[in-house]
PDB file of C-alpha atoms in Angstrom:
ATOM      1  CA  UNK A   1      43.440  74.346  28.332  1.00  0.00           C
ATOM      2  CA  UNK A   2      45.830  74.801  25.216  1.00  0.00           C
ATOM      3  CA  UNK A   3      47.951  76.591  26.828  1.00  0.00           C
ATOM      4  CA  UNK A   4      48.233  74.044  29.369  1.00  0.00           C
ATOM      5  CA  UNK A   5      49.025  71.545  26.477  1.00  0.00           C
ATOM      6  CA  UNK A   6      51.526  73.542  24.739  1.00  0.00           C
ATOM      7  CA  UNK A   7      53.580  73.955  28.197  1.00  0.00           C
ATOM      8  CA  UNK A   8      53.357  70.274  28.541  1.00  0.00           C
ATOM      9  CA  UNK A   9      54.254  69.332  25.543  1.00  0.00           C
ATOM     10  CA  UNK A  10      56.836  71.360  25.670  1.00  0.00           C
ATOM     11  CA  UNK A  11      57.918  70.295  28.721  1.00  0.00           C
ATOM     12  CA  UNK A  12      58.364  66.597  27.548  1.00  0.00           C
ATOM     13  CA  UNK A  13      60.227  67.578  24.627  1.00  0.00           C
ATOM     14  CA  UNK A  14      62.849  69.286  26.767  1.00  0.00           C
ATOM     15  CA  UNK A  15      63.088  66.816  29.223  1.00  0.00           C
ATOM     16  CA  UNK A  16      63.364  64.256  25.882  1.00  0.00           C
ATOM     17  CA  UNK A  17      66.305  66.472  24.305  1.00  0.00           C
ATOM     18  CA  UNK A  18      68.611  66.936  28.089  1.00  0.00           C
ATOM     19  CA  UNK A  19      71.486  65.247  28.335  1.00  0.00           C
ATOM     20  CA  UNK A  20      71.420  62.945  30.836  1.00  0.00           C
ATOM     21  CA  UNK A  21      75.360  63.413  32.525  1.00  0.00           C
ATOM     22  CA  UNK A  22      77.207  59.838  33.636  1.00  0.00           C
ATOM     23  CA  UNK A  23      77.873  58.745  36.922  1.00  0.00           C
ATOM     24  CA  UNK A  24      81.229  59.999  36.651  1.00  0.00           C
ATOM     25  CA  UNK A  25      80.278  63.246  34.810  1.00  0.00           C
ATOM     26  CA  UNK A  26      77.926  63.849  37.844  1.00  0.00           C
ATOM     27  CA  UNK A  27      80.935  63.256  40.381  1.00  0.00           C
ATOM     28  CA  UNK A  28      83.511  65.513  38.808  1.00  0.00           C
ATOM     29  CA  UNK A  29      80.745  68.739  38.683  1.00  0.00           C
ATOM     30  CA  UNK A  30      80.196  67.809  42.301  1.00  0.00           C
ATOM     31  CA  UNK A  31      83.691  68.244  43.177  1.00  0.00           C
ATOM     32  CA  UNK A  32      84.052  71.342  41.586  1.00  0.00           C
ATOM     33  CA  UNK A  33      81.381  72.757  43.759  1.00  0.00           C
ATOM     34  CA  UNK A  34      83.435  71.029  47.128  1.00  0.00           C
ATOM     35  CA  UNK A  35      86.427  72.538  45.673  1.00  0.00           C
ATOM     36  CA  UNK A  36      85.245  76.177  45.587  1.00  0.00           C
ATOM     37  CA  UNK A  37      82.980  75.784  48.436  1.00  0.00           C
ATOM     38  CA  UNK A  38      86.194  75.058  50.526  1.00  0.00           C
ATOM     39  CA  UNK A  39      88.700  77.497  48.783  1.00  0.00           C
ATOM     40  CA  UNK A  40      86.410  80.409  48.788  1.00  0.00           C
ATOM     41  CA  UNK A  41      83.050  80.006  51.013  1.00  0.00           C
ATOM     42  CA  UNK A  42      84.636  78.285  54.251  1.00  0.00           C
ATOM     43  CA  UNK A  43      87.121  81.217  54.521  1.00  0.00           C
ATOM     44  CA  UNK A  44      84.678  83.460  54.227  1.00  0.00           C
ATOM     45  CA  UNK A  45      82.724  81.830  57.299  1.00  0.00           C
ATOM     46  CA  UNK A  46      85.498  81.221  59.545  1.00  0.00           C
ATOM     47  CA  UNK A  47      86.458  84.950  58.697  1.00  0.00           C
ATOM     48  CA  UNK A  48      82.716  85.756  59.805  1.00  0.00           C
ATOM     49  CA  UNK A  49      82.442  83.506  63.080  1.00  0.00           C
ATOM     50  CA  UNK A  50      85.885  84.932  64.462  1.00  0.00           C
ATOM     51  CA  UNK A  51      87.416  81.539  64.554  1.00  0.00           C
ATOM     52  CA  UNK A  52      91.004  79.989  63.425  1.00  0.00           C
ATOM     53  CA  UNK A  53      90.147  76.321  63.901  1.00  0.00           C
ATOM     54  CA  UNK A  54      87.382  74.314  63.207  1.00  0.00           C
ATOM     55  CA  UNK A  55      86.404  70.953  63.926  1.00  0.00           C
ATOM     56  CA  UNK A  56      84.221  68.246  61.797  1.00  0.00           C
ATOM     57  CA  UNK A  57      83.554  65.046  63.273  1.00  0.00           C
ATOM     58  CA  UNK A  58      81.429  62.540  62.061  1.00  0.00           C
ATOM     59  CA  UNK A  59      81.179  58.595  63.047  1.00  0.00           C
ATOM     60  CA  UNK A  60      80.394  55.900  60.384  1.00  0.00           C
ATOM     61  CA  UNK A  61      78.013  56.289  57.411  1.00  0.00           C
ATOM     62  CA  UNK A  62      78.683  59.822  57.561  1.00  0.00           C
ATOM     63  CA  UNK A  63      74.976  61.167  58.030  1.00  0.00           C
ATOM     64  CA  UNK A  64      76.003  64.265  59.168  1.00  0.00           C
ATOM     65  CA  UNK A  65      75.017  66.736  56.669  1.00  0.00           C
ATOM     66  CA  UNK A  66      77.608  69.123  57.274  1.00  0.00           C
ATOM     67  CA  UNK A  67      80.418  66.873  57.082  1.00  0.00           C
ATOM     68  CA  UNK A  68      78.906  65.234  53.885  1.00  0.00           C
ATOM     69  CA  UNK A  69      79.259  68.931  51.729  1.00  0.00           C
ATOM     70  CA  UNK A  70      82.418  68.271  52.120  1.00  0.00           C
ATOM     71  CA  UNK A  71      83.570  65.401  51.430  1.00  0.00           C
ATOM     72  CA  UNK A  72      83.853  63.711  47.335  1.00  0.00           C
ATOM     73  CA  UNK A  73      80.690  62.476  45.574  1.00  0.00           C
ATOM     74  CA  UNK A  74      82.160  58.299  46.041  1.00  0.00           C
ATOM     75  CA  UNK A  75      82.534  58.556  49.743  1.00  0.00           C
ATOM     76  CA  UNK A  76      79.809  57.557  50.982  1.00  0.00           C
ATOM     77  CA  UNK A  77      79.967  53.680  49.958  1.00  0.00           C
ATOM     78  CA  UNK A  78      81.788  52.742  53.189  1.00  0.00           C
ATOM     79  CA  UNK A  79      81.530  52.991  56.901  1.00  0.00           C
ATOM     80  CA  UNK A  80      84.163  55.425  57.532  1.00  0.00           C
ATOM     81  CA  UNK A  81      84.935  57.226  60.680  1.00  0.00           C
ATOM     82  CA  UNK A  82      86.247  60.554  59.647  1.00  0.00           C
ATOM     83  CA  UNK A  83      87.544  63.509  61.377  1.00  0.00           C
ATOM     84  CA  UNK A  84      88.046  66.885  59.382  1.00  0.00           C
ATOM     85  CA  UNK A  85      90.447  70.037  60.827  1.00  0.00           C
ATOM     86  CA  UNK A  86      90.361  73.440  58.781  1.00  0.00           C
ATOM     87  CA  UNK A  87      92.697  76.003  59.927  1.00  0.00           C
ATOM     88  CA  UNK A  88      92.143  79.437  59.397  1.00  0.00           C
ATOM     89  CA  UNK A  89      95.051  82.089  59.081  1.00  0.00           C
ATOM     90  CA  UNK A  90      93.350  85.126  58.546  1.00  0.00           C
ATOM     91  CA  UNK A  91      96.635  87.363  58.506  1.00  0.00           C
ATOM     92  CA  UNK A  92      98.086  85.352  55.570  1.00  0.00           C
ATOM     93  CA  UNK A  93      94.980  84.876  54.129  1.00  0.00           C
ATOM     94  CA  UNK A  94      95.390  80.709  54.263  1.00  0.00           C
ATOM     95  CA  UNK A  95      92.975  78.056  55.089  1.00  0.00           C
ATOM     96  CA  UNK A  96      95.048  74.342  56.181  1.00  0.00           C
ATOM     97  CA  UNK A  97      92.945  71.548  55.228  1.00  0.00           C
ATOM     98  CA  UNK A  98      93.657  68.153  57.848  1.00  0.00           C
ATOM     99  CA  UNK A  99      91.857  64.796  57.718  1.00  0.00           C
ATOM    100  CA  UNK A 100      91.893  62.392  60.591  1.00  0.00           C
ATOM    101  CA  UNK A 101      90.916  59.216  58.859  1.00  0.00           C
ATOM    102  CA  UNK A 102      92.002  55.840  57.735  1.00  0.00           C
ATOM    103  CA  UNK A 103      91.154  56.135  54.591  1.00  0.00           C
ATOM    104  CA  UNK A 104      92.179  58.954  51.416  1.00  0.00           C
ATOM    105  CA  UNK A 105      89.803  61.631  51.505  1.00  0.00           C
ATOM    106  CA  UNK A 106      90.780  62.650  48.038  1.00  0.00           C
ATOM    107  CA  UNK A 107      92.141  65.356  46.264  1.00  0.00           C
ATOM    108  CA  UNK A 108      90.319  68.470  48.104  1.00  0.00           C
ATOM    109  CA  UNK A 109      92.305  67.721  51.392  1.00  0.00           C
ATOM    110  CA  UNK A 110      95.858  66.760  50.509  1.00  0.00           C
ATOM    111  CA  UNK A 111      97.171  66.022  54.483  1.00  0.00           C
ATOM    112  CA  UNK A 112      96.050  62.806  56.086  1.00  0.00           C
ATOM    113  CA  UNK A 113      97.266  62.537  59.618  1.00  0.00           C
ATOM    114  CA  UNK A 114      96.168  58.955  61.833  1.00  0.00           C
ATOM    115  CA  UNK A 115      97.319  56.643  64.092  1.00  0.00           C
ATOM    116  CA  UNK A 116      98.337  53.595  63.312  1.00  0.00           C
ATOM    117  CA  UNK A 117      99.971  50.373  65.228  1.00  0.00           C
ATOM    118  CA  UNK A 118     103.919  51.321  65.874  1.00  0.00           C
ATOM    119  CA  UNK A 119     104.840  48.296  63.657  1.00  0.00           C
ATOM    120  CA  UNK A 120     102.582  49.173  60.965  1.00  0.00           C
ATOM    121  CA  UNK A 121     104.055  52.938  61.013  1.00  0.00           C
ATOM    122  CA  UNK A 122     107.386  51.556  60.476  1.00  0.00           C
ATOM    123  CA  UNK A 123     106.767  49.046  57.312  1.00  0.00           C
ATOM    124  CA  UNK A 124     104.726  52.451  55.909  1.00  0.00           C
ATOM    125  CA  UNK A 125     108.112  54.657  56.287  1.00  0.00           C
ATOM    126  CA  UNK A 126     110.866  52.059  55.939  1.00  0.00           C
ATOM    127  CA  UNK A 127     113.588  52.414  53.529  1.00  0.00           C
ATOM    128  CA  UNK A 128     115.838  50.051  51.214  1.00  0.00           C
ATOM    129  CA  UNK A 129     117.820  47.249  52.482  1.00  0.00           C
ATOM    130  CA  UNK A 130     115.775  46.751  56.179  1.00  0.00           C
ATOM    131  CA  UNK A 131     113.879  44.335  57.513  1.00  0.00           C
ATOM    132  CA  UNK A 132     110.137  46.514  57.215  1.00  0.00           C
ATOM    133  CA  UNK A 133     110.719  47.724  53.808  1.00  0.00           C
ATOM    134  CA  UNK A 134     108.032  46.135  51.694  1.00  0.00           C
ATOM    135  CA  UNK A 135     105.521  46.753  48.733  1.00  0.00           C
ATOM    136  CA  UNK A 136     103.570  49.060  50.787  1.00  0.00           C
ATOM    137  CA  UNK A 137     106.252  50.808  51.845  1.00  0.00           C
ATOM    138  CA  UNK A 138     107.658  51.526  47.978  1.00  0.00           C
ATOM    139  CA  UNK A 139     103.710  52.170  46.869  1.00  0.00           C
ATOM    140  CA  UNK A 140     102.865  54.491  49.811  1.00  0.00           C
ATOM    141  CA  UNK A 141     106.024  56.993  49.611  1.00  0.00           C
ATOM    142  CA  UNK A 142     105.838  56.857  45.830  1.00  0.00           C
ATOM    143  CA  UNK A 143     101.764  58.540  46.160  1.00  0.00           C
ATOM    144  CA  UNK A 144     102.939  60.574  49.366  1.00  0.00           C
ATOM    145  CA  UNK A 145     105.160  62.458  51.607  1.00  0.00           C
ATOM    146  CA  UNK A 146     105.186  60.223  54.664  1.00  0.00           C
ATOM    147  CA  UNK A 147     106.189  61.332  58.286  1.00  0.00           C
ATOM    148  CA  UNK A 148     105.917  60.243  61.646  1.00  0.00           C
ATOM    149  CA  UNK A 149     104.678  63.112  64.059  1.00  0.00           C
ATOM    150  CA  UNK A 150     104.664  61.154  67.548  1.00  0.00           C
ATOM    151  CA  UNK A 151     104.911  58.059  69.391  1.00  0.00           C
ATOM    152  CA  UNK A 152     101.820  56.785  71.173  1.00  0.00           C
ATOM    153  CA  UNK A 153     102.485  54.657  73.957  1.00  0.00           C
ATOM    154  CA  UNK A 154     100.350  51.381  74.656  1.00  0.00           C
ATOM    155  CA  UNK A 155      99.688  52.835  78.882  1.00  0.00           C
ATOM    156  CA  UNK A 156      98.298  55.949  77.336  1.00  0.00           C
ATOM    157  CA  UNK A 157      94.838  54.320  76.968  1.00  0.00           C
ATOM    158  CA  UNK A 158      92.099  52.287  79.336  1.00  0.00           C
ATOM    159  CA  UNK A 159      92.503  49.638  78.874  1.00  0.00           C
ATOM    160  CA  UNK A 160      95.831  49.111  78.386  1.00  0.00           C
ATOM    161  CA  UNK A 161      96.495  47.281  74.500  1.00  0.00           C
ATOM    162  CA  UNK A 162      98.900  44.675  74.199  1.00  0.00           C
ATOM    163  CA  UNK A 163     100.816  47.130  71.177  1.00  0.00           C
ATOM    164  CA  UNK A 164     102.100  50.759  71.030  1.00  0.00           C
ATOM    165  CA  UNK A 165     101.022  53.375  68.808  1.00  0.00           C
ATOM    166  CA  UNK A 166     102.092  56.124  66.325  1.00  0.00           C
ATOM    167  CA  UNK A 167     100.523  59.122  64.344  1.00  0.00           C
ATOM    168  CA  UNK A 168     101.732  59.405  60.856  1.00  0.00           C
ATOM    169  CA  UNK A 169     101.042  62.679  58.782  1.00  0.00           C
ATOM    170  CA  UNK A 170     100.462  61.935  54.960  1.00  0.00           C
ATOM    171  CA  UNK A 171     100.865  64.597  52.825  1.00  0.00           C
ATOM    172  CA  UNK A 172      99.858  63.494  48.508  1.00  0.00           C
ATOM    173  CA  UNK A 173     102.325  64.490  45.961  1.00  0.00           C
ATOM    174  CA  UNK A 174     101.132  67.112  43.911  1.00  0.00           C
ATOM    175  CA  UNK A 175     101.748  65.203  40.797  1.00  0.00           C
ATOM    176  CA  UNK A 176     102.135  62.024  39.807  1.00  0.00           C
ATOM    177  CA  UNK A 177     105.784  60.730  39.238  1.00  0.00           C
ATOM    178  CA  UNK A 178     104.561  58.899  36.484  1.00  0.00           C
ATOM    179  CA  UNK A 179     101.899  59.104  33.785  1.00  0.00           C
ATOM    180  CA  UNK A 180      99.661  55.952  32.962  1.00  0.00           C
ATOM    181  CA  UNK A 181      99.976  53.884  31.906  1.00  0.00           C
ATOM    182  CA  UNK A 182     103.487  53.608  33.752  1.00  0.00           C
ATOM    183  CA  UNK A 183     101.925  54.248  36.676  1.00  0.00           C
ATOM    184  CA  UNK A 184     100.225  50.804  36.851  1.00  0.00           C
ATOM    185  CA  UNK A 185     103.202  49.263  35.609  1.00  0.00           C
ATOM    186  CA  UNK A 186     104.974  50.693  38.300  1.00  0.00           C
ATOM    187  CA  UNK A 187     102.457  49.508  41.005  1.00  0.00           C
ATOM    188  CA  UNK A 188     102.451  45.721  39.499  1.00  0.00           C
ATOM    189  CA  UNK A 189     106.145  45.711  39.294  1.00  0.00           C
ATOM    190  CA  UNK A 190     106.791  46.414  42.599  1.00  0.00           C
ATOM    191  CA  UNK A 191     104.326  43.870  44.158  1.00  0.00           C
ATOM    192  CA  UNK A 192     105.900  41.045  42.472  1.00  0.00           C
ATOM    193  CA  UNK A 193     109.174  42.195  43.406  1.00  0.00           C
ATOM    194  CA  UNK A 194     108.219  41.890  47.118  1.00  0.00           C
ATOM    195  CA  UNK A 195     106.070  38.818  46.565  1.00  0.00           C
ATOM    196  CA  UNK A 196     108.522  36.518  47.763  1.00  0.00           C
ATOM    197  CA  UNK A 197     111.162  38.460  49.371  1.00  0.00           C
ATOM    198  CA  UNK A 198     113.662  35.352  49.940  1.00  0.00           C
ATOM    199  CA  UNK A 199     114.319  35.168  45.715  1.00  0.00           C
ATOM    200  CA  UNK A 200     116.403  37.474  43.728  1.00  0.00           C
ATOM    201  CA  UNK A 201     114.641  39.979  41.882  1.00  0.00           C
ATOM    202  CA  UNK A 202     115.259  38.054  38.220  1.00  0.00           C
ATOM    203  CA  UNK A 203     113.036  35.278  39.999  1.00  0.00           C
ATOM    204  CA  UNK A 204     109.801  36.751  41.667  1.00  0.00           C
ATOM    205  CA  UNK A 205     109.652  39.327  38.379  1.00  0.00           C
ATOM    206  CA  UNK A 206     110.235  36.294  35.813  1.00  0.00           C
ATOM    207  CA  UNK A 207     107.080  34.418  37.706  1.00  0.00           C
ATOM    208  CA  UNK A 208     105.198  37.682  37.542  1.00  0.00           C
ATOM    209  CA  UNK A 209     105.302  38.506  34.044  1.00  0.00           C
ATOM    210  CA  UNK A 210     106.667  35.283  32.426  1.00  0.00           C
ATOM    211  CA  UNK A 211     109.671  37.185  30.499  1.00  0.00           C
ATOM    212  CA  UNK A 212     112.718  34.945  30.018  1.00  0.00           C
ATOM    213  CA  UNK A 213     115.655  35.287  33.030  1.00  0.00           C
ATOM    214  CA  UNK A 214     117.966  36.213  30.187  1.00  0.00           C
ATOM    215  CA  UNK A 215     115.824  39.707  29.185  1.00  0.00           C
ATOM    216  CA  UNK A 216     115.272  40.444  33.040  1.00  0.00           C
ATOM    217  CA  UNK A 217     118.980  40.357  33.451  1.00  0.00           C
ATOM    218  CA  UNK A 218     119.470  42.623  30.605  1.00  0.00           C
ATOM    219  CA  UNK A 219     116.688  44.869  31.935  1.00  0.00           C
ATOM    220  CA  UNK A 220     118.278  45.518  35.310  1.00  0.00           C
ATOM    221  CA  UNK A 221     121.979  45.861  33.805  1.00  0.00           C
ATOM    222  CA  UNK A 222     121.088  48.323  31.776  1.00  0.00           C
ATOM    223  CA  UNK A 223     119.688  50.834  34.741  1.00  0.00           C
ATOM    224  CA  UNK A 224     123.104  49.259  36.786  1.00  0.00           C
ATOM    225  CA  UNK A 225     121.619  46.436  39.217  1.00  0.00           C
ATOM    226  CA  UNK A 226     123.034  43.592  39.502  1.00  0.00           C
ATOM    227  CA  UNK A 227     121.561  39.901  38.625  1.00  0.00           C
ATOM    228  CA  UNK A 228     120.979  38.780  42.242  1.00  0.00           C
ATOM    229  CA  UNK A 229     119.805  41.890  43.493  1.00  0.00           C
ATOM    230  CA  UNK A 230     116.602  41.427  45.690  1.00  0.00           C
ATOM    231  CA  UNK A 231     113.615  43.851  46.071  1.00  0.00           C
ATOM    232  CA  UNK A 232     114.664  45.337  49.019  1.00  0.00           C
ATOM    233  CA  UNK A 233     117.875  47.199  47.610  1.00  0.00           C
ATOM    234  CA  UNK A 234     116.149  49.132  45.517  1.00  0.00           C
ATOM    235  CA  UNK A 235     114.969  52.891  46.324  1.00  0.00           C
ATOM    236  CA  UNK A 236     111.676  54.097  44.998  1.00  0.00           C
ATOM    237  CA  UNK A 237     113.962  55.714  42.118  1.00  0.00           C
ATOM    238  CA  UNK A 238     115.082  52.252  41.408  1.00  0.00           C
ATOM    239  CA  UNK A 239     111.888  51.011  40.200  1.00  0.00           C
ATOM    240  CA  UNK A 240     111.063  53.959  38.744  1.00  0.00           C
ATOM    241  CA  UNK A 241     113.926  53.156  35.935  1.00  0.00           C
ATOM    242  CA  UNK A 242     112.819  50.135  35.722  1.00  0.00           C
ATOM    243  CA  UNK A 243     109.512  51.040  35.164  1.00  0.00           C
ATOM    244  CA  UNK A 244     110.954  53.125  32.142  1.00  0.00           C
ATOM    245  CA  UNK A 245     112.907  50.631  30.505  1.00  0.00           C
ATOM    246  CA  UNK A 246     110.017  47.494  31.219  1.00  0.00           C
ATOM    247  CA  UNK A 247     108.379  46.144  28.132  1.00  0.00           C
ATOM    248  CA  UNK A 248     104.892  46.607  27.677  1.00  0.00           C
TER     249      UNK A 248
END
């Protein structure tokens, strides 16, 4: 009987004394362990079932169990349809990681391929100084390598839909092009710049952040644009100098 009281007392004061980890403390271990479990352990299987590609689908809420090891700790919230490729090539000793889904299945699978209304695959890969290029298109291409791998067309499918189709392949930088808190910046900046695309860039910025015309003019000269430049001149490097040289 003493002994049992000793072990539970001791019990309690262990359990008093651990550290009890955060929510967020929690989700970065977690992705450690999806990390290595998909750098070192799927290899390892694929090696062991004789097979170069496999296959993970799963519809929304993601209740399949499999699919859920390997996916980050915060994606469950949401009803997401996902669709996971690995790639085994045993000769090179590599292991391609593909996600089929509409939304960023974080850092452990860099290449996002999906398909996506024609019109909305061309704002997403537009460039400066057409009719698509927006906000989205600057934010997207600044976070990612953005392709187009094929054309869809509408009479592919039953029924027929009234639009046409296209698969896009993201593929996330690496690193970051800026460090916070520029990065932000960088994000606001170009949303007000494309908030009202028929005023001059002076304008929509000066309603944005409330800095006087005069400084915003001063701002863009020195990185070489021109007072009545609009949003859509600028390249992604554009705003990235102007990012630099912004007041915070």
């Amino acid at each position: 009987m003493k002994n049992l009281i000793l072990f539970l007392f001791t019990f309690i004061i262990v359990q008093t004394q651990a550290q009890i980890l955060s929510e967020k403390e929690r989700s970065e271990i977690r992705d450690q362990i999806i990390e290595d479990r998909l750098v070192n352990l799927l290899p390892q299987l694929m090696d062991r079932a004789d097979i170069d590609m496999w296959i993970v689908m799963s519809r929304e809420y993601n209740e399949d169990p499999v699919i859920r090891s390997m996916l980050p700790s915060k994606w469950f919230a949401a009803r997401r349809r996902t669709i996971l490729v690995f790639y085994r090539d045993k000769a090179n000793n590599l292991t391609e990681r593909l996600a089929v889904s509409t939304y960023d299945v974080g850092k452990h699978i860099k290449t996002a391929s999906l398909m996506i209304q024609k019109e909305v695959c061309d704002r997403l890969l537009a460039k400066p100084d057409s009719k698509q290029y927006n906000a989205l298109s600057v934010i997207l291409q600044y976070h990612a390598h953005v392709s187009k791998m094929l054309d869809v067309k509408r009479h592919m499918f039953y029924p027929v839909p009234n639009v046409d189709s296209a698969v896009i392949r993201i593929i996330k930088r690496e690193k970051p092009l800026l460090e916070e808190p520029l990065e932000s910046l960088f994000i606001n900046i170009v949303k007000h710049a494309f908030k009202q695309k028929r005023k001059t860039l002076v304008n929509n910025l000066h309603e944005g952040f409330e800095l006087p015309k005069d400084d915003i003019i001063n701002i863009l000269n020195s990185i070489n644009l021109k007072s009545d430049t609009r949003a859509e001149a600028l390249t992604q490097e554009d705003f990235i100098k102007l990012t630099e040289v912004w007041p915070i």
